[in-house]
Coordinates of C-alpha atoms in Angstrom, one line a residue:
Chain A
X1 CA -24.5 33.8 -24.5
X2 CA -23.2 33.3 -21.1
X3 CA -25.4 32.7 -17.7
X4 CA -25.0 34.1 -13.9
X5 CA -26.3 33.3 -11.0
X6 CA -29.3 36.2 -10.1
X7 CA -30.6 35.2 -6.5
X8 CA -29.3 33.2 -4.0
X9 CA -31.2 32.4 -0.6
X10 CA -29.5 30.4 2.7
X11 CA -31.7 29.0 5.2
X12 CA -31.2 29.2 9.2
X13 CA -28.6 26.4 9.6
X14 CA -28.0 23.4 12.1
X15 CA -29.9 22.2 14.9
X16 CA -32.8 23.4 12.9
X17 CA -35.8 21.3 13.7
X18 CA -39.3 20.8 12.8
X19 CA -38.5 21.1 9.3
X20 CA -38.5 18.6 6.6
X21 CA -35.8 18.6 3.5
X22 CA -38.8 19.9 1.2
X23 CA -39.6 22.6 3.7
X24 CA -36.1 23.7 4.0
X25 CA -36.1 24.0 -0.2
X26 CA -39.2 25.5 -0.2
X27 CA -37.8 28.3 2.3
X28 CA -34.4 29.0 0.5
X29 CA -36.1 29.0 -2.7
X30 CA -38.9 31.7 -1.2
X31 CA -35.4 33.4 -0.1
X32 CA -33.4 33.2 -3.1
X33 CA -36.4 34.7 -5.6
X34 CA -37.1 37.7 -3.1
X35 CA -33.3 38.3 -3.3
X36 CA -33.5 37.8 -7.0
X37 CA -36.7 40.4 -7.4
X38 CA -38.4 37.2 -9.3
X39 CA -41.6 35.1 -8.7
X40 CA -42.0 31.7 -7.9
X41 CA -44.2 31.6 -11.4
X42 CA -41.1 32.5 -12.9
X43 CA -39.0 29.3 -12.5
X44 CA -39.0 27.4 -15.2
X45 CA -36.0 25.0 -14.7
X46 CA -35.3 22.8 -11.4
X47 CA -32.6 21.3 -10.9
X48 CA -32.2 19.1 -7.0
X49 CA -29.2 17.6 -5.7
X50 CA -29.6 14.6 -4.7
X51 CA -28.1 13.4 -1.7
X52 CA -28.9 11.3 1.4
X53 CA -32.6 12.9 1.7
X54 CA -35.6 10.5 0.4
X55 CA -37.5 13.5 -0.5
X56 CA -34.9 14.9 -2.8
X57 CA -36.9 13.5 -6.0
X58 CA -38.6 15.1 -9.0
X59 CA -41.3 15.1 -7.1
X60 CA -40.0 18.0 -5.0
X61 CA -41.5 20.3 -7.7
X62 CA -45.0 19.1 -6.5
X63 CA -44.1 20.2 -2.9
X64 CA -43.1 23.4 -4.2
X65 CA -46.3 23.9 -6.2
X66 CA -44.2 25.2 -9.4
X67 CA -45.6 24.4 -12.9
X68 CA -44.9 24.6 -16.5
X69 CA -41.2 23.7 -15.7
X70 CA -39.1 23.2 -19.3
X71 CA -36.1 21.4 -17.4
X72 CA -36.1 19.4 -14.4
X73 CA -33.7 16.9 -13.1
X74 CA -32.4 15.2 -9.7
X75 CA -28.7 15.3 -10.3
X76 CA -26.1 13.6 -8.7
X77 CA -22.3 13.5 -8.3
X78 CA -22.2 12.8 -5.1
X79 CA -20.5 16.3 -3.3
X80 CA -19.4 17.5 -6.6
X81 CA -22.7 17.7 -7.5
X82 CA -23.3 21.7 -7.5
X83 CA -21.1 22.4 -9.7
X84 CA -22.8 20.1 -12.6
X85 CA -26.5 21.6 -11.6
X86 CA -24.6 24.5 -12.7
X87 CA -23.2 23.7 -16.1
X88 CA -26.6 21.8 -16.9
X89 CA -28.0 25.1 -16.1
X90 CA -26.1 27.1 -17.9
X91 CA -26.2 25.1 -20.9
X92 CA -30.1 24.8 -20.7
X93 CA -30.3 28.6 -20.7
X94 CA -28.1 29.0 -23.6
X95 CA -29.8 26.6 -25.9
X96 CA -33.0 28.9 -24.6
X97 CA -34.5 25.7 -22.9
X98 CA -35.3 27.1 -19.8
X99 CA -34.6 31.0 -18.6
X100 CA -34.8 30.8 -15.0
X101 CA -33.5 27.4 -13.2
X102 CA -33.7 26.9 -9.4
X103 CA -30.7 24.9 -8.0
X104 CA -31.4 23.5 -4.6
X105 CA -29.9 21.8 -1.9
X106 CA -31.8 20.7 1.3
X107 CA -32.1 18.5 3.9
X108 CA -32.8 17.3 7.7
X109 CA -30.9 14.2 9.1
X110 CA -30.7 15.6 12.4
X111 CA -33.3 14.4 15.1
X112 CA -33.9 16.3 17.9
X113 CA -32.0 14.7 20.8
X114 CA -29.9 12.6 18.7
X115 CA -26.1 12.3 17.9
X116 CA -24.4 12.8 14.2
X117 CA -23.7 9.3 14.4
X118 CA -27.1 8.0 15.0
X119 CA -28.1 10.5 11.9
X120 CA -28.7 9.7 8.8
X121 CA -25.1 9.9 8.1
X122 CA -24.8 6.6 10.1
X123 CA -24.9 5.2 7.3
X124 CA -25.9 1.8 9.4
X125 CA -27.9 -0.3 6.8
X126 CA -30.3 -3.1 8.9
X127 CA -30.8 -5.1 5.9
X128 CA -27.2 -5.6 4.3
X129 CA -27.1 -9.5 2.5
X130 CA -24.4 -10.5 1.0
X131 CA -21.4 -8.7 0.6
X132 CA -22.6 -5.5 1.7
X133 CA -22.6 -6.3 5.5
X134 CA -19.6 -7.4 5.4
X135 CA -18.2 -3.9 6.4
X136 CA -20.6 -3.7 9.6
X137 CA -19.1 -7.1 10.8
X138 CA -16.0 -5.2 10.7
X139 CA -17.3 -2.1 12.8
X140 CA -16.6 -0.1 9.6
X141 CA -20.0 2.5 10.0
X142 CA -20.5 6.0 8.1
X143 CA -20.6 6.8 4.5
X144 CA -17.2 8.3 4.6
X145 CA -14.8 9.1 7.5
X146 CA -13.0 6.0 7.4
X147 CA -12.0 6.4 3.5
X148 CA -11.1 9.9 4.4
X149 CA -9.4 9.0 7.2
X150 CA -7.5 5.9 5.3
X151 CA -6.4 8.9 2.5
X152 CA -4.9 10.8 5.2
X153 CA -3.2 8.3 6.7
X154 CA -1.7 7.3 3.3
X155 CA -0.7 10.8 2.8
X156 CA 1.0 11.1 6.2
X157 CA 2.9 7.8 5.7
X158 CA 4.0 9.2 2.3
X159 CA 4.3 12.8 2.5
X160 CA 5.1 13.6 6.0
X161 CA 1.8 15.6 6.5
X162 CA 0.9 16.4 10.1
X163 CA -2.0 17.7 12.1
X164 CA 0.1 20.8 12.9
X165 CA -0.3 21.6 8.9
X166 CA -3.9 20.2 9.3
X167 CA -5.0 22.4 12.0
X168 CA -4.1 25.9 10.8
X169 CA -7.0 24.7 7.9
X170 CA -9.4 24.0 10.7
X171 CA -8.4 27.0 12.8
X172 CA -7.9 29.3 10.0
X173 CA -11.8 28.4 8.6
X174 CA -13.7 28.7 12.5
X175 CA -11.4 32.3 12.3
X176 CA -13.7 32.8 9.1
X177 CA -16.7 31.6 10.8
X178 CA -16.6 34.0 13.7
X179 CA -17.0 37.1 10.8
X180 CA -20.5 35.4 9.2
X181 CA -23.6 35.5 10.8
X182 CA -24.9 32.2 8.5
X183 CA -21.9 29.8 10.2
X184 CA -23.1 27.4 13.1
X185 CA -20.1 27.6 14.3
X186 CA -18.8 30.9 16.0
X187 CA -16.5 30.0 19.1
X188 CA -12.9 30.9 18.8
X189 CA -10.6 27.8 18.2
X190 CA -7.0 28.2 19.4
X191 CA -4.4 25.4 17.6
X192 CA -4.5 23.7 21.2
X193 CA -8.5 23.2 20.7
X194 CA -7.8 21.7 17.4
X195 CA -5.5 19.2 18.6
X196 CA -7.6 18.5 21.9
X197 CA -10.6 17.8 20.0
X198 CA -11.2 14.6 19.9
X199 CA -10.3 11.3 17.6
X200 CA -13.3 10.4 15.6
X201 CA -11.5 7.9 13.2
X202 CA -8.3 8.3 14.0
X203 CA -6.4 10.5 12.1
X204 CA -9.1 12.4 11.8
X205 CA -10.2 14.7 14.4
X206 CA -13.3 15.8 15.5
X207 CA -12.4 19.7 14.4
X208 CA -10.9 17.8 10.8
X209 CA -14.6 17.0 10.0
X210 CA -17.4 18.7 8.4
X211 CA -20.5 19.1 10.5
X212 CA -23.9 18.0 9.7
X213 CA -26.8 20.5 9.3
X214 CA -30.7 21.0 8.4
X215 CA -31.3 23.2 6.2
X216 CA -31.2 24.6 2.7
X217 CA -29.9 26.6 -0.3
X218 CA -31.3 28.0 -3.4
X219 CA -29.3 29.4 -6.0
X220 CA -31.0 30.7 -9.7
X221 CA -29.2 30.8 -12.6
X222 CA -30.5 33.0 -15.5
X223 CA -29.2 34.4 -18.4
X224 CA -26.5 37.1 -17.9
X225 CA -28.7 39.6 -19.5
X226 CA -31.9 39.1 -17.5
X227 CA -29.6 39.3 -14.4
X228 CA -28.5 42.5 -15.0
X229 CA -31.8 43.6 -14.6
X230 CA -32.7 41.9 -11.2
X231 CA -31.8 43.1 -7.9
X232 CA -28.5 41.4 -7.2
X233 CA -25.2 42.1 -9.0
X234 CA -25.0 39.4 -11.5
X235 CA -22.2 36.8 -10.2
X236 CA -21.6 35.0 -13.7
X237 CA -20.5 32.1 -14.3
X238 CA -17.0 31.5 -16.7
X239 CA -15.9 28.3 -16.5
X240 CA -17.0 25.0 -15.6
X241 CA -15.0 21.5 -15.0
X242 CA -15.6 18.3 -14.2
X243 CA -13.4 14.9 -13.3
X244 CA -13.9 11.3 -12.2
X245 CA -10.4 9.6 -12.4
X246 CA -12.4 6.6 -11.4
X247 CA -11.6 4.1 -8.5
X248 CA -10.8 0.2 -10.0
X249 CA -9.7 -0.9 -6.5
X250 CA -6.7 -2.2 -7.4
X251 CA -3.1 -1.0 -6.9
X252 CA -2.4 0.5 -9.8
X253 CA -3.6 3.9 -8.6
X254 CA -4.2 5.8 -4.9
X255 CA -7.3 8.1 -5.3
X256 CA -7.3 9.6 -2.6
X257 CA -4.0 10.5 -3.0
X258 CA -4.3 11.7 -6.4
X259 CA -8.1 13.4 -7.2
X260 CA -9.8 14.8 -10.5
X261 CA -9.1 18.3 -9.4
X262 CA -6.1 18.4 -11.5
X263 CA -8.0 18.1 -14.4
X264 CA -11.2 19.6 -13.3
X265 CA -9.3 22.7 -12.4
X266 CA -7.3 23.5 -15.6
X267 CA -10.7 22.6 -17.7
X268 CA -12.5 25.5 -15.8
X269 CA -9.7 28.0 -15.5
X270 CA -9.3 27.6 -19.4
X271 CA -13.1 27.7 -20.1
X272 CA -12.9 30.7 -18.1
X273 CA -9.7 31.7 -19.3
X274 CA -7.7 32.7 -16.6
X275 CA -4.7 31.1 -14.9
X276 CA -4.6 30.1 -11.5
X277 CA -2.6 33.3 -10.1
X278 CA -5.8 35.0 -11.4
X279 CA -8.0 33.0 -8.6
X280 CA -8.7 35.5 -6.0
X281 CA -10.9 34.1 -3.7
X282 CA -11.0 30.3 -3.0
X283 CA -14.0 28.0 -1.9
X284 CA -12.7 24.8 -2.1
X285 CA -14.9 21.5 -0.3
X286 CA -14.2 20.8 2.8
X287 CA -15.7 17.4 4.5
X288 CA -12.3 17.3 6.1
X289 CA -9.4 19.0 6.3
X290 CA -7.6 17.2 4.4
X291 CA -9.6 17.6 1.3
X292 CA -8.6 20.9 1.1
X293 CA -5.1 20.5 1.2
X294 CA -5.3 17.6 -1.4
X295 CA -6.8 19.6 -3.8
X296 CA -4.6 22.8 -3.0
X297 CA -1.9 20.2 -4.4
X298 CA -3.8 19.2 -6.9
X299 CA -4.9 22.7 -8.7
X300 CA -1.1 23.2 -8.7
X301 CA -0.4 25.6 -5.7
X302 CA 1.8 23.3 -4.3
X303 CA 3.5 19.9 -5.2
X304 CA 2.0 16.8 -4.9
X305 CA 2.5 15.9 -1.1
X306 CA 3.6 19.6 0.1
X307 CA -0.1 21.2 0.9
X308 CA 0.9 20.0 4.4
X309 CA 4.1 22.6 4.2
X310 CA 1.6 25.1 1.8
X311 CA -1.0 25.7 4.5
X312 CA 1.2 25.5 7.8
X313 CA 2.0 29.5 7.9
X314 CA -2.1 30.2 7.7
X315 CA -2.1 31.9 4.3
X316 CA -5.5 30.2 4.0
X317 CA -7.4 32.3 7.0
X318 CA -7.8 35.9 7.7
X319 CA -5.2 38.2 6.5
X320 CA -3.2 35.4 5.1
X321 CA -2.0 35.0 1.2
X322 CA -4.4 32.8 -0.5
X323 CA -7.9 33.4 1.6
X324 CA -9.5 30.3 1.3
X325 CA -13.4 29.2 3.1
X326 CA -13.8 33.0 4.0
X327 CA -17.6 32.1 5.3
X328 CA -15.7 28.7 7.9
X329 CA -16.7 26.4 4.9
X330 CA -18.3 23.2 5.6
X331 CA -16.0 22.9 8.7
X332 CA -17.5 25.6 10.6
X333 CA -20.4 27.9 8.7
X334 CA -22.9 24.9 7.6
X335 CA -22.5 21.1 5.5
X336 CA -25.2 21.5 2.0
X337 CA -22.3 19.9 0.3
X338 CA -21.3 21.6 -2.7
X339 CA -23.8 24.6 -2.0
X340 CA -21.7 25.9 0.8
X341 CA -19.0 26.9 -1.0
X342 CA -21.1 28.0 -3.8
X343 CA -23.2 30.4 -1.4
X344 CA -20.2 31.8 0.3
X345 CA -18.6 32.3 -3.3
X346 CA -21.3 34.2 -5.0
X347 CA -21.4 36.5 -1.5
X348 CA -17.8 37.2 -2.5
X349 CA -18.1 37.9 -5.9
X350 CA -21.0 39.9 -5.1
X351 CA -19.3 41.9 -2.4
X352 CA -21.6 41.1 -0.1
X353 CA -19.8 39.6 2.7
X354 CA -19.4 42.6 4.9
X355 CA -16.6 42.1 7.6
X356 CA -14.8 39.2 5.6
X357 CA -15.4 40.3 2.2
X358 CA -12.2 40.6 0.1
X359 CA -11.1 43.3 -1.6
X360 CA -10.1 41.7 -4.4
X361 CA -12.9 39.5 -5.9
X362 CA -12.8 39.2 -9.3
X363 CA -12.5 35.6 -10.1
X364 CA -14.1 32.9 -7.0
X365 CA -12.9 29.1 -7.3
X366 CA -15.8 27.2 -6.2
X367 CA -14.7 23.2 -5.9
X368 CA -17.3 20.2 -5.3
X369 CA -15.9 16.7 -4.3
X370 CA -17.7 14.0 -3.6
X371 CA -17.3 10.3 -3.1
X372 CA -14.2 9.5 -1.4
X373 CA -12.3 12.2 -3.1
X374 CA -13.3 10.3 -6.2
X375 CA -15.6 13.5 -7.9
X376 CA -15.0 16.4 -8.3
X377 CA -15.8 19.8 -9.9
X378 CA -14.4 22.9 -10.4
X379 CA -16.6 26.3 -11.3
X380 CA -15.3 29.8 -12.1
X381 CA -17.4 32.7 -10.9
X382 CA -16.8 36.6 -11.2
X383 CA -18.7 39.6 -11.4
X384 CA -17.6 40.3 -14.4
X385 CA -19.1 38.7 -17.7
X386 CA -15.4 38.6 -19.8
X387 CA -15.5 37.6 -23.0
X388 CA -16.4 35.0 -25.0
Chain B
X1 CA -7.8 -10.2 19.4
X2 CA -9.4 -9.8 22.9
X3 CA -12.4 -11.7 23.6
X4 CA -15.1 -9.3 24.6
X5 CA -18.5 -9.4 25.8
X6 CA -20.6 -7.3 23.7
X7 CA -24.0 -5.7 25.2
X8 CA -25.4 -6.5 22.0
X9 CA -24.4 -9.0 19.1
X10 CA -22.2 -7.4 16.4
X11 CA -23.6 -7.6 13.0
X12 CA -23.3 -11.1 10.8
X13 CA -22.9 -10.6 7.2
X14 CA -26.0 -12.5 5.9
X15 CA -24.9 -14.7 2.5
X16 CA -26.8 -14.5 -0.3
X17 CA -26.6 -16.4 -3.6
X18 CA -24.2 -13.6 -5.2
X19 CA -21.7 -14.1 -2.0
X20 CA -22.0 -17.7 -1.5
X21 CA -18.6 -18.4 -2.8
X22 CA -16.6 -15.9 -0.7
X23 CA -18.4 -17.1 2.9
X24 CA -18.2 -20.7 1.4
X25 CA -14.3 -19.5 0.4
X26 CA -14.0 -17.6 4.1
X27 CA -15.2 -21.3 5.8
X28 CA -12.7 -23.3 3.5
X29 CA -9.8 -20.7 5.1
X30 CA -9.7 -19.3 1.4
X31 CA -10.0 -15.7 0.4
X32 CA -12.1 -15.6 -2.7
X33 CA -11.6 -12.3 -5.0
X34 CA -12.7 -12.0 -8.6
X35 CA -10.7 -12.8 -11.3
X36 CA -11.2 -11.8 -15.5
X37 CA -11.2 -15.1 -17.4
X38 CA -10.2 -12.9 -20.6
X39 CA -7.3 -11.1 -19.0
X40 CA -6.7 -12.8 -15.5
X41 CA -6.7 -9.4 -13.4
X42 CA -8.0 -9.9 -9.9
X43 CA -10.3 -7.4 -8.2
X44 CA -11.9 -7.0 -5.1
X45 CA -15.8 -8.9 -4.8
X46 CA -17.6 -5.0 -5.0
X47 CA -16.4 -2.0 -5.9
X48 CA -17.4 0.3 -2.9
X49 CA -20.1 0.6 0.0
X50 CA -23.2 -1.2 -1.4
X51 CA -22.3 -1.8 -4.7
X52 CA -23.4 -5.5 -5.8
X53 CA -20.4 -8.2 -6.8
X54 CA -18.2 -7.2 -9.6
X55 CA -19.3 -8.4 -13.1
X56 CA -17.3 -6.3 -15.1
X57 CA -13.1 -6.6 -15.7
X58 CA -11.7 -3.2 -14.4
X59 CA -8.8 -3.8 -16.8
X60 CA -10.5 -5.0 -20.0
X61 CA -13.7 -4.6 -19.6
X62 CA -14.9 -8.2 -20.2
X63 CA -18.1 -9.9 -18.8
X64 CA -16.4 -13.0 -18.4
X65 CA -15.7 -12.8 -14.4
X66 CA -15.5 -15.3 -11.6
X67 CA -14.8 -16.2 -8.5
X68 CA -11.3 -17.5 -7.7
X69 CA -8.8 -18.6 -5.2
X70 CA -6.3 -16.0 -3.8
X71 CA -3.1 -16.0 -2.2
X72 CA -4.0 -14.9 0.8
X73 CA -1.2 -13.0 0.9
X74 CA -1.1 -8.9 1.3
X75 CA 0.7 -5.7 2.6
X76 CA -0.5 -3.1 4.9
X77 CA -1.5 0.1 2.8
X78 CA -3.3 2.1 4.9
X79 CA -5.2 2.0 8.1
X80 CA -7.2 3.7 10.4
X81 CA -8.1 3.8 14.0
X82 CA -12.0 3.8 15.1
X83 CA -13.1 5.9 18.2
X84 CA -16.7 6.7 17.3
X85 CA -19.3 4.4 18.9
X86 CA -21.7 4.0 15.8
X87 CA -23.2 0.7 17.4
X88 CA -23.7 -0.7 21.0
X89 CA -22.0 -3.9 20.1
X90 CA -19.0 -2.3 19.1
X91 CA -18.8 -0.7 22.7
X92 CA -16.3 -3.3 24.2
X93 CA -14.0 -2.7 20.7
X94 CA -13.3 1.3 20.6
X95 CA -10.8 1.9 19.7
X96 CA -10.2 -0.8 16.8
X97 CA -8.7 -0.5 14.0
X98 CA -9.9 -0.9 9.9
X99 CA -7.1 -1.4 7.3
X100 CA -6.9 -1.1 3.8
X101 CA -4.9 -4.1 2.5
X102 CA -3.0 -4.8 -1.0
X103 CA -3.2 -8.5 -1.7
X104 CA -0.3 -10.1 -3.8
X105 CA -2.5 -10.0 -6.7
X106 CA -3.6 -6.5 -6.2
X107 CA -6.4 -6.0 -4.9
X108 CA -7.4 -3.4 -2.3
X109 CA -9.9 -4.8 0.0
X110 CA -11.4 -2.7 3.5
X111 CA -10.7 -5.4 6.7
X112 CA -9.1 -5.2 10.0
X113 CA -5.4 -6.3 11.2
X114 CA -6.0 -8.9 14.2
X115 CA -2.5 -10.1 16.0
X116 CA -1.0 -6.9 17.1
X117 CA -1.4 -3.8 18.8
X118 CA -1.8 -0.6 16.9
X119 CA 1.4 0.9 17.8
X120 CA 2.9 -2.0 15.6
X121 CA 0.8 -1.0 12.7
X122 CA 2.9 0.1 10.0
X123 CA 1.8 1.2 6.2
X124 CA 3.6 -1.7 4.2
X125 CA 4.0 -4.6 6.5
X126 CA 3.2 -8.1 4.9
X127 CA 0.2 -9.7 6.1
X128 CA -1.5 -12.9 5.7
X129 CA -5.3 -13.5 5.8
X130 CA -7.2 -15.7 8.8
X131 CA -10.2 -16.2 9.3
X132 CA -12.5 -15.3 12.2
X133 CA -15.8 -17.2 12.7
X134 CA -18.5 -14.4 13.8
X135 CA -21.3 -17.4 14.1
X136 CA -22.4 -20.7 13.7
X137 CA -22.2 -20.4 9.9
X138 CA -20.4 -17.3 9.1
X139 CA -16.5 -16.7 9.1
X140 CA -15.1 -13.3 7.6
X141 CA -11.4 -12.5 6.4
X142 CA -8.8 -10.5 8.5
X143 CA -5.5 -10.2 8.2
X144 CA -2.4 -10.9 10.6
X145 CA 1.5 -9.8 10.6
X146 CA 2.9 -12.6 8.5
X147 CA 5.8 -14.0 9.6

């Protein structure tokens, strides 16, 4: 017995305001059941990923009014966490615990008039004792650019990477952007853009990070049967991974240098069973840049420390070799962590995604990572059921 | 390190009963770390953003863990450079720089290089820790080129 995702529903995206996290759930569940041909009375499993929201609690299902739920669960890995809400779906289903699970991802932390950095990704704690302030007394703010930044810099010292390499990533995905009418960002960006934009935490600049958004995703996962008779072409789902090498803080390993996507990557192609030449479409997590050339390297496209090298002829954008964050990604469609590859991954395998849709679609690699680098996950999808 | 006047006061780390022995350590000119009695593998006082002091070896996973004297002693493993304002006081700052530093004993631990400009940053240089007092009764680590 195998499970596919039946309905998927994306909310407006952005600078999105007078809505609250639960609202924006509420609204892309509404839009992934229509899509799905189902009911709200038919849910019977919701699963929320948790993130940075205070309203992203079990509790959510009282907002949403559903009842009689057999599975229900705030998960969290961090950005990797869509791809688990997945596999606990899919395993629910197949043990016949629930039939019909909502996966959700939603959230506000813009204000209207306000900045990123005065967001809730800030991530400026006023009451910090002990140890835990000891970063702000160092000017160290936000819940990741500076580890991101400090991997990249690592990299660069020991592999040579550049922002030339860098910014054909974040060219390549705006390129993507411009062709899907869900991404907030649509404005060309030209190579000199990239590098003009400015330093945020320097190396990392303003066009190598993700943006922030309100708004929401829904995605249902039912058996593959009962999705073959819903509206939607069934996108199913064939392989699942999951890896946490773990982070001691000692110098025995570099983590974000070396991530769990090496193992989370084979697991899933060989649940799946495919190799990775089989991958036709990739949707890889993208807070930065640089995450999706670390974990290029780390699936095995490239050696470790040549992804610079790998991306810097485009391949990954629009008529290149290995398309790659065909809806901008997180860089330039819309930041619901793991959901926005996901979404852009089940348009594909669907077919669905008009002017950038690939001819070739069979097999989608969807990755989650979360933490700094430290989590990731790795999910198969293809319109096809295959074996097994 | 320039001396600034900040439009506002930049944050003080606030010791609690957990801590006390790495301020009391940082006021004594001594950087404190965590050390395994079983297996005597140092590791840094928490393990990321928030988390509470470390408890637990990373290496053998025994319970028996203290505070204890370190070297003082590191190398440059990877640093950054800080243009975002995220806080008034840091205004007079921008840009600044946060490093990632590899003590002798091994231990990574998030600070700031102090005692040279940034163009003389460079992934592996040796270090050695000072420390800076940020108030009456609070010093913090930092780390300078060592000689």
């Amino acid at each position: 017995m195998s499970a596919a995702i039946a309905g998927l529903g994306i909310t407006e995206m952005g600078k999105v305001y007078g809505r609250t996290a639960s609202d924006f759930a509420g609204d892309a569940l509404a839009l992934a059941l229509d899509d799905a041909g189902l009911q709200a009375g038919d849910v019977d499993g919701l699963l929320i990923n948790g993130n940075q929201s205070a309203e992203m609690t079990p509790a959510l299902q009282f907002s949403l009014g559903l009842t009689d739920l057999t599975l229900v669960n705030v998960m969290s890995a961090f950005g990797s966490t869509a791809g688990t809400m997945l596999q606990y779906a899919a395993y629910a289903i197949a043990t016949g615990q629930a039939s019909v699970v909502a996966c959700l991802y939603a959230d506000a932390p813009l204000r209207e008039g306000g900045s990123i950095s005065q967001s809730g990704y800030n991530g400026r704690r006023f009451d910090a004792p002990g140890m835990a302030g000891l970063r702000f007394a160092y000017g160290d703010y936000g819940p990741a650019n500076s580890g991101y930044a400090m991997a990249l810099r690592r990299h660069m010292h020991l592999f040579g990477t550049d922002h030339e390499q860098l910014g054909t990533i974040a060219v390549g995905q705006r390129a993507w952007a411009q062709m899907n009418p869900h991404a907030q960002m649509r404005k060309a960006m030209s190579m000199d853009d990239y590098h003009a934009s400015r330093w945020v935490v320097e190396p990392l600049h303003l066009f190598d990070c993700c943006l922030v958004s309100n708004g929401g995703v829904a995605v249902i996962v039912t058996s593959a049967q009962r999705a073959r008779d819903l509206r939607q072409p069934p996108v199913h789902l064939r392989g699942f991974g999951q890896c946490a090498p773990g982070d001691t803080g000692r110098g025995d390993r570099d983590p974000g240098i070396h991530t769990g996507a090496t193992t989370a990557g084979a697991m899933a192609l060989r649940q799946a069973g495919i190799e990775l030449a089989d991958v036709d479409v990739l949707e890889l997590y993208d807070c930065y840049t640089y995450t999706v050339l670390v974990t290029l390297e780390d699936y095995g496209y490239c050696a470790k420390g040549e992804g610079g090298d790998f991306v810097a002829d485009g391949k990954l954008g629009p008529g290149g070799a290995l398309p790659c964050n065909t809806g901008g990604g997180q860089l330039s469609s819309y930041y619901m962590w793991g959901f926005t590859p996901l979404s852009e991954g089940v348009i594909q395998a669907r077919g669905q995604a008009g002017e950038r849709q690939l001819d070739k679609h069979d097999h989608v690699l969807v990755s989650g990572n979360g933490g700094v680098l430290t989590f990731h996950s790795t999910t198969i999808l293809s319109p096809h059921e295959g074996g097994a | 390190m320039s001396a600034s006047i900040a439009t506002s006061a930049k944050p003080v780390p606030v010791p609690d009963e957990s801590s006390a022995p790495f301020f009391d350590g940082a006021l004594a000119d001594t950087l404190m770390l965590r050390r395994c009695r079983a297996c005597n593998t140092f590791m840094s006082p928490i393990a990321g953003i928030g988390a509470p002091v470390r408890s637990r070896c990373v290496a053998c996973f025994s319970g028996d863990v203290e505070w204890a004297p370190s070297s003082g002693r590191a190398a440059l493993y990877s640093f950054v450079i800080m243009h975002q304002l995220y806080d008034e006081a840091f205004a007079a700052d921008i840009p600044y720089n946060l490093a990632v530093v590899e003590t002798e004993e091994g231990v990574r631990l998030t600070s700031q290089v102090t005692g040279c400009p940034h163009e003389s940053l460079r992934i592996g240089m040796p270090l050695e820790v000072v420390f800076e007092r940020v108030s009456g009764t609070v010093a913090i680590p930092k780390f300078r080129p060592a000689p």
